[in-house]
mmCIF file of C-alpha atoms in Angstrom:
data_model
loop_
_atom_site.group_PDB
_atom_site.id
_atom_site.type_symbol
_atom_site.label_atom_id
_atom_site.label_comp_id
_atom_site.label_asym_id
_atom_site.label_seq_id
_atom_site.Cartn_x
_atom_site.Cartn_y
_atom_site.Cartn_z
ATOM 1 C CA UNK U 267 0.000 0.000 0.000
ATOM 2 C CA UNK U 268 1.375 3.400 -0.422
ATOM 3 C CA UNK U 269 -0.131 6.967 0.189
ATOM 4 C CA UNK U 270 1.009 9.580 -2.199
ATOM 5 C CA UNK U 271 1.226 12.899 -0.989
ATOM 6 C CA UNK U 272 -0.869 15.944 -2.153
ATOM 7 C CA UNK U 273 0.652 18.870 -4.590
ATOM 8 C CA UNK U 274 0.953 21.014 -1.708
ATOM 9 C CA UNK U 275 3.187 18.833 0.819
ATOM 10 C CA UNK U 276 5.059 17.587 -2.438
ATOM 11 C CA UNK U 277 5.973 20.990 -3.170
ATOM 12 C CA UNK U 278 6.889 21.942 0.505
ATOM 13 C CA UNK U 279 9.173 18.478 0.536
ATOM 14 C CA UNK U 280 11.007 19.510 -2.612
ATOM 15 C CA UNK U 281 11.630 23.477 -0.970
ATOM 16 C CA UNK U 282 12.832 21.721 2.247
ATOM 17 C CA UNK U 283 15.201 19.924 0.716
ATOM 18 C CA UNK U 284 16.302 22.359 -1.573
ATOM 19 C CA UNK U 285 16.975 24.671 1.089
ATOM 20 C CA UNK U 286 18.972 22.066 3.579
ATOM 21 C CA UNK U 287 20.684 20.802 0.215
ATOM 22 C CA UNK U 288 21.929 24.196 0.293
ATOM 23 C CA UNK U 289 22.801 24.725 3.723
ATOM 24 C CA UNK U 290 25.070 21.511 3.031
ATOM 25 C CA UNK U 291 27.333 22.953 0.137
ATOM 26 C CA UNK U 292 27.715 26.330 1.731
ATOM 27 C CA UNK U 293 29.158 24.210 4.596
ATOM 28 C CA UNK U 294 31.482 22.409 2.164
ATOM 29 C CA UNK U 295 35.391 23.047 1.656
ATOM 30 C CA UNK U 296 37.069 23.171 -1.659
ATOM 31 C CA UNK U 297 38.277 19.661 -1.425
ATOM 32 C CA UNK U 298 34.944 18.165 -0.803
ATOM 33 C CA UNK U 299 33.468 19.827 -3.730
ATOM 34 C CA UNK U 300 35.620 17.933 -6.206
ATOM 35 C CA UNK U 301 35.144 14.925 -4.153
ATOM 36 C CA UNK U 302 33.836 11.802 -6.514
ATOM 37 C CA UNK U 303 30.194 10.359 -6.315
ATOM 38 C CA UNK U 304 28.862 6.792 -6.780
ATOM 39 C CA UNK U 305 27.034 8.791 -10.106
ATOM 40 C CA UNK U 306 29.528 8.040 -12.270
ATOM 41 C CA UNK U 307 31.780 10.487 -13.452
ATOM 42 C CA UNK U 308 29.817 13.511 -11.662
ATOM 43 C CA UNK U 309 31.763 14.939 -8.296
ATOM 44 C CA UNK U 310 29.816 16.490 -5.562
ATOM 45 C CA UNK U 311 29.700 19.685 -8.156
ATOM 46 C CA UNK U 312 28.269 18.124 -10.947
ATOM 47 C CA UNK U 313 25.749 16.260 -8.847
ATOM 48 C CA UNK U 314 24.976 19.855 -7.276
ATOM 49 C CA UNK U 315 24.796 21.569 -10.386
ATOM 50 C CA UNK U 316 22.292 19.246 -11.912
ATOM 51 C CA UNK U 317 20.023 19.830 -8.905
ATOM 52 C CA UNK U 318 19.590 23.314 -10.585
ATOM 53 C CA UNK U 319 18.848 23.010 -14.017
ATOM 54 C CA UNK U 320 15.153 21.333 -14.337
ATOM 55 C CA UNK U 321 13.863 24.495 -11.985
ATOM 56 C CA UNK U 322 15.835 26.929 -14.191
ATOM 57 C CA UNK U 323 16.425 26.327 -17.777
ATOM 58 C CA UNK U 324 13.665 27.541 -19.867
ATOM 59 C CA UNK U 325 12.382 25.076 -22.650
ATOM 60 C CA UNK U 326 14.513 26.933 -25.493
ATOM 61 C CA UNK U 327 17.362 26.175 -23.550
ATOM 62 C CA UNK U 328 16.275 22.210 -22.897
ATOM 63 C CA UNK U 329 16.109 21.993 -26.800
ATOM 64 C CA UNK U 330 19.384 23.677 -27.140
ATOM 65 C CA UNK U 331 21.031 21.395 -25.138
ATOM 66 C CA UNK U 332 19.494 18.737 -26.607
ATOM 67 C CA UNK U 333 20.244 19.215 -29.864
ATOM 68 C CA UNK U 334 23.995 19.782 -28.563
ATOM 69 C CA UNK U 335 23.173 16.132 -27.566
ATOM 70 C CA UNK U 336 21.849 14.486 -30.668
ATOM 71 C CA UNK U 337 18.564 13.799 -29.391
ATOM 72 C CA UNK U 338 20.414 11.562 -26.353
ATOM 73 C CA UNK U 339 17.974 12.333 -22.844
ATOM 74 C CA UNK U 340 20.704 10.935 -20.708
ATOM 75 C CA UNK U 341 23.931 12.688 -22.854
ATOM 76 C CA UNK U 342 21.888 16.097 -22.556
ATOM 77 C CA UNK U 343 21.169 15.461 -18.273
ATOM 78 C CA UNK U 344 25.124 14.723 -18.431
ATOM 79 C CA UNK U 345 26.989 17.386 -20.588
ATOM 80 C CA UNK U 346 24.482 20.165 -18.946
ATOM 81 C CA UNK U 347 25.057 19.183 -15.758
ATOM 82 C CA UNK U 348 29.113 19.038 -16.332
ATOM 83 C CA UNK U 349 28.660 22.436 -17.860
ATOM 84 C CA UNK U 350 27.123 23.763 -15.265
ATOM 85 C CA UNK U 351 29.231 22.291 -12.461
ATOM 86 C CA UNK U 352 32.117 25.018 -13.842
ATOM 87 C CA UNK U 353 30.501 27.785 -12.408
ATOM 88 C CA UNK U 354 32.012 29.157 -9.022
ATOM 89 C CA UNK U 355 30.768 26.530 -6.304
ATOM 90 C CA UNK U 356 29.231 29.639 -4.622
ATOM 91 C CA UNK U 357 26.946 30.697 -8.167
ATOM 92 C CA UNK U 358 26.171 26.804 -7.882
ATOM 93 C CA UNK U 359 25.022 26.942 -4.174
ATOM 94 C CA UNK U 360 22.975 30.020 -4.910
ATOM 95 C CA UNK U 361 21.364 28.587 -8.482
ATOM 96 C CA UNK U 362 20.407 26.264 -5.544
ATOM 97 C CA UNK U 363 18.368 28.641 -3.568
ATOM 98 C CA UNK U 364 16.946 30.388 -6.693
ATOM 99 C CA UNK U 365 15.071 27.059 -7.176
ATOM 100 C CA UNK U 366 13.320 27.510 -3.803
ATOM 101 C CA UNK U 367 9.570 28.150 -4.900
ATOM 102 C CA UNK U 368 10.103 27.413 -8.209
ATOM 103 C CA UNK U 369 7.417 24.642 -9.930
ATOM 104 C CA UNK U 370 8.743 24.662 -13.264
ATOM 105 C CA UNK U 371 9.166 21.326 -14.745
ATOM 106 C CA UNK U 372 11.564 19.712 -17.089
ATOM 107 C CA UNK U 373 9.735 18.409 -20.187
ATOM 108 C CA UNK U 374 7.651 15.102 -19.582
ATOM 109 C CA UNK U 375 8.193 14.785 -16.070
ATOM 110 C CA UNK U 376 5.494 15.397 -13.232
ATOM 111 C CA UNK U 377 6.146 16.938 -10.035
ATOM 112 C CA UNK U 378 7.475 13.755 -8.546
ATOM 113 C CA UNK U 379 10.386 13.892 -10.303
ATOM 114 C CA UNK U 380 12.471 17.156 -8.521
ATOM 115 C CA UNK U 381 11.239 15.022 -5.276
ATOM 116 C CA UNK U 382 12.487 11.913 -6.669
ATOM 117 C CA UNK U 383 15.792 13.920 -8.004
ATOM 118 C CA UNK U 384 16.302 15.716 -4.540
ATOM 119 C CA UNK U 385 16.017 12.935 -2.449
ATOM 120 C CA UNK U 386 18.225 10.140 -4.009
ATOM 121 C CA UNK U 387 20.941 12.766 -4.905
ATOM 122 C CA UNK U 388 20.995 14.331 -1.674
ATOM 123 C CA UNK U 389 21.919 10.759 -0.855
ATOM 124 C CA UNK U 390 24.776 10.572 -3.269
ATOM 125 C CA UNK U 391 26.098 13.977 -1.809
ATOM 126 C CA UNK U 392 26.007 12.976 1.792
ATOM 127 C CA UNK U 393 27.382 9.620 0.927
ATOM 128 C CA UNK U 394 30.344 10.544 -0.716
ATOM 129 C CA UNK U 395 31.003 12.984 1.903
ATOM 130 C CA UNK U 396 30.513 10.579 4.798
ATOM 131 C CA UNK U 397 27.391 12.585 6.105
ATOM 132 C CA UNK U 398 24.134 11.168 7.682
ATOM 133 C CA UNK U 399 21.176 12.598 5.557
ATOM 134 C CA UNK U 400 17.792 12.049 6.679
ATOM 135 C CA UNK U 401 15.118 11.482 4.188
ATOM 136 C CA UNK U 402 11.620 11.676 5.013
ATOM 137 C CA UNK U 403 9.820 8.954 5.530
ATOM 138 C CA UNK U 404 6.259 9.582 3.677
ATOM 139 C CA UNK U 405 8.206 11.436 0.680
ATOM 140 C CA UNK U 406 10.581 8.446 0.262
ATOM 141 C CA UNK U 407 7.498 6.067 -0.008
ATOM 142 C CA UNK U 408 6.068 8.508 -2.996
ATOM 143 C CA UNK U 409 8.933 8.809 -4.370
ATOM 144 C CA UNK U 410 9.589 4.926 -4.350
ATOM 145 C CA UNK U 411 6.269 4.472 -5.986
ATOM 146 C CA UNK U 412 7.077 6.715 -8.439
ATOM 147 C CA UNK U 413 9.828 4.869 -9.253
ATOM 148 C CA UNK U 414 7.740 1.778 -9.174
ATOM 149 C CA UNK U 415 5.321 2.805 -11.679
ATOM 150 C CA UNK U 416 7.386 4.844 -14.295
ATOM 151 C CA UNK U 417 6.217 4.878 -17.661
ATOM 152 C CA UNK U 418 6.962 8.642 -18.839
ATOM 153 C CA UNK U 419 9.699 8.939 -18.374
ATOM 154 C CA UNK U 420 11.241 5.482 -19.003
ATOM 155 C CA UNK U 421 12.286 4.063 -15.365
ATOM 156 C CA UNK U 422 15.964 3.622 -16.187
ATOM 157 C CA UNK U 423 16.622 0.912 -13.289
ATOM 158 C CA UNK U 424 15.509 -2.662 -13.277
ATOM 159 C CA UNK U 425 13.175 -3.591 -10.861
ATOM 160 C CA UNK U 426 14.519 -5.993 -8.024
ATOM 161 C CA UNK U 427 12.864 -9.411 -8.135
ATOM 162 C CA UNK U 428 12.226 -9.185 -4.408
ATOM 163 C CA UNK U 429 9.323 -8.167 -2.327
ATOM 164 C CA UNK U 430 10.325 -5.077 -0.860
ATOM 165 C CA UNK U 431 8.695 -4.396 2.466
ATOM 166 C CA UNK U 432 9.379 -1.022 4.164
ATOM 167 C CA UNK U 433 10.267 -1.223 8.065
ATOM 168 C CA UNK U 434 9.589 2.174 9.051
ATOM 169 C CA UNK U 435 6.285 3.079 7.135
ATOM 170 C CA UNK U 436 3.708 0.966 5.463
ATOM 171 C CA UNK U 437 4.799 0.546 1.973
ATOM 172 C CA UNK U 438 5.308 -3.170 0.329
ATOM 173 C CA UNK U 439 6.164 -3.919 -3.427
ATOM 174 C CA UNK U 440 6.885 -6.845 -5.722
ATOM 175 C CA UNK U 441 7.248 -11.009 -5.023
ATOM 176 C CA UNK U 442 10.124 -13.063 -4.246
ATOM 177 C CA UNK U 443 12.633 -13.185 -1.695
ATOM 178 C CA UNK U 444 11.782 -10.287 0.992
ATOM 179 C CA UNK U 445 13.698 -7.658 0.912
ATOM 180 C CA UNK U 446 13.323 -4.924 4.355
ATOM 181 C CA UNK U 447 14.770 -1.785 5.389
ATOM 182 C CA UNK U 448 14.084 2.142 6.414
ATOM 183 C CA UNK U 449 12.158 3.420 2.846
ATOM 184 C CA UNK U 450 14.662 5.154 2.511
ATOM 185 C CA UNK U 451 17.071 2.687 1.850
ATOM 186 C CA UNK U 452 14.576 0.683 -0.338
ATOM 187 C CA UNK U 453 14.040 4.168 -2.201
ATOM 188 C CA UNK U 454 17.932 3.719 -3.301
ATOM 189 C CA UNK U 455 17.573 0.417 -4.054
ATOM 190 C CA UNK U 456 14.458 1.149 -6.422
ATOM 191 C CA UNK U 457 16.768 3.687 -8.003
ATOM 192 C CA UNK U 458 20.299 1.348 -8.393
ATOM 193 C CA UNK U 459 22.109 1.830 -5.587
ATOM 194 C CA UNK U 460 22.301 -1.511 -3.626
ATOM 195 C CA UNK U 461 25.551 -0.517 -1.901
ATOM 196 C CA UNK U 462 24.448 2.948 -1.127
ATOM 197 C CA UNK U 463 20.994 1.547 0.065
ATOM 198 C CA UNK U 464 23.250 -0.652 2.906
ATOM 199 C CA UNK U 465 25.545 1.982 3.418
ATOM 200 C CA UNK U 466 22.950 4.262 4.401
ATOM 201 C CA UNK U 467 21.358 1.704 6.763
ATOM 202 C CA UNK U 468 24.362 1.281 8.838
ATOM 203 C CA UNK U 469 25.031 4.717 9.246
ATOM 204 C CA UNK U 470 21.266 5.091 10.335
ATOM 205 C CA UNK U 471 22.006 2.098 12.404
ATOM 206 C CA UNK U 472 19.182 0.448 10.949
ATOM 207 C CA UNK U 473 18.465 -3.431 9.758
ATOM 208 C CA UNK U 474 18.956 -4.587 6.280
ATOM 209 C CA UNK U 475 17.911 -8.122 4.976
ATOM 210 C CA UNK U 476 17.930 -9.531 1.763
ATOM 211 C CA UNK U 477 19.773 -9.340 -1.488
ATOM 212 C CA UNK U 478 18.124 -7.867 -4.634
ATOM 213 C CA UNK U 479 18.562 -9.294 -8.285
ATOM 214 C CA UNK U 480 17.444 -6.932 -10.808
ATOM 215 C CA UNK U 481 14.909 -7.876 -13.042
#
């Protein structure tokens, strides 16, 4: 069962987290901005920077950048996120803040997606930084069935072939060996990041069973 929250509290998650996001790179040194992610090449500045462009860039710019990209979705998220990232870390931080209050929409997504974007690579941030990030619990859970039931845009991780059962809120998915954890760690699952999911369970100090096999 899950329980989706209304366009109001959606809208007051993503601003929250926008806002602490923020607080966290203003807090960062120099070193820790170029400090690597699990999201592939990006460093905590790329990952930073691409929290800034769905609120921001108009559509003429989306189709400029993704005609730079051939057409590619996932080139054009990359190279304008990169490009982006070279901006003084402080421009960065405040592109950031601009965004708080902001309900513009990248095109074909819903307003799930800046929730789903905020909270997983918030994750990835504090992760690679050794932080503890809290995520909370009733956005995780929508944004976990979000990622559940993409269609538009195309889910780009493989569903486990596990039944996920969340230990912290009501929320239960899928069939096959049981997966459990905080949502929040199932949420990073959902979104392929297995090792992150575990890592962020022990420094929650909270259980983890199960191993997932993509499907």
């Amino acid at each position: 069962m899950g329980v989706t929250l209304d366009t109001d509290q959606l809208w007051q998650v993503v601003d929250d987290e926008r806002a602490s996001l923020a607080d966290l790179l203003e807090s960062l040194s120099p070193e820790e901005w170029e400090t690597r992610t699990r999201c592939g090449d990006w460093r905590v500045r790329d990952v930073a920077a691409h929290l800034t462009i769905a609120a921001r860039f108009t559509y003429g710019q989306v189709v400029r950048e993704m005609t730079r990209a051939r057409g590619n979705w996932n080139r054009m998220i990359h190279d304008s996120a990169v490009s982006e990232a070279r901006l003084p870390v402080a421009e960065i931080t405040a592109n950031l803040r601009s965004t708080i209050g902001s309900r513009r929409l990248a095109p074909t997504t819903s307003p799930r997606e800046p929730l789903l974007d905020l909270l997983v690579h918030g994750q990835d941030l504090a992760l690679a930084l050794g932080r503890t990030r809290q995520m909370p619990p009733a956005a995780a859970r929508d944004a976990a069935d979000r990622v559940w039931t993409m269609r538009l845009p195309p889910r780009p991780w493989p569903l486990p072939k596990a039944r996920l059962v969340a230990t912290d809120i009501e929320w239960t998915r899928g069939e096959g060996e049981e997966i459990s954890g905080p949502i929040a760690a199932l949420l990073l699952l959902l979104t392929g990041r297995p090792e992150a999911a575990r890592e962020w369970c022990e420094r929650a100090g909270e259980p983890w069973t199960g191993v997932a096999t993509p499907r």
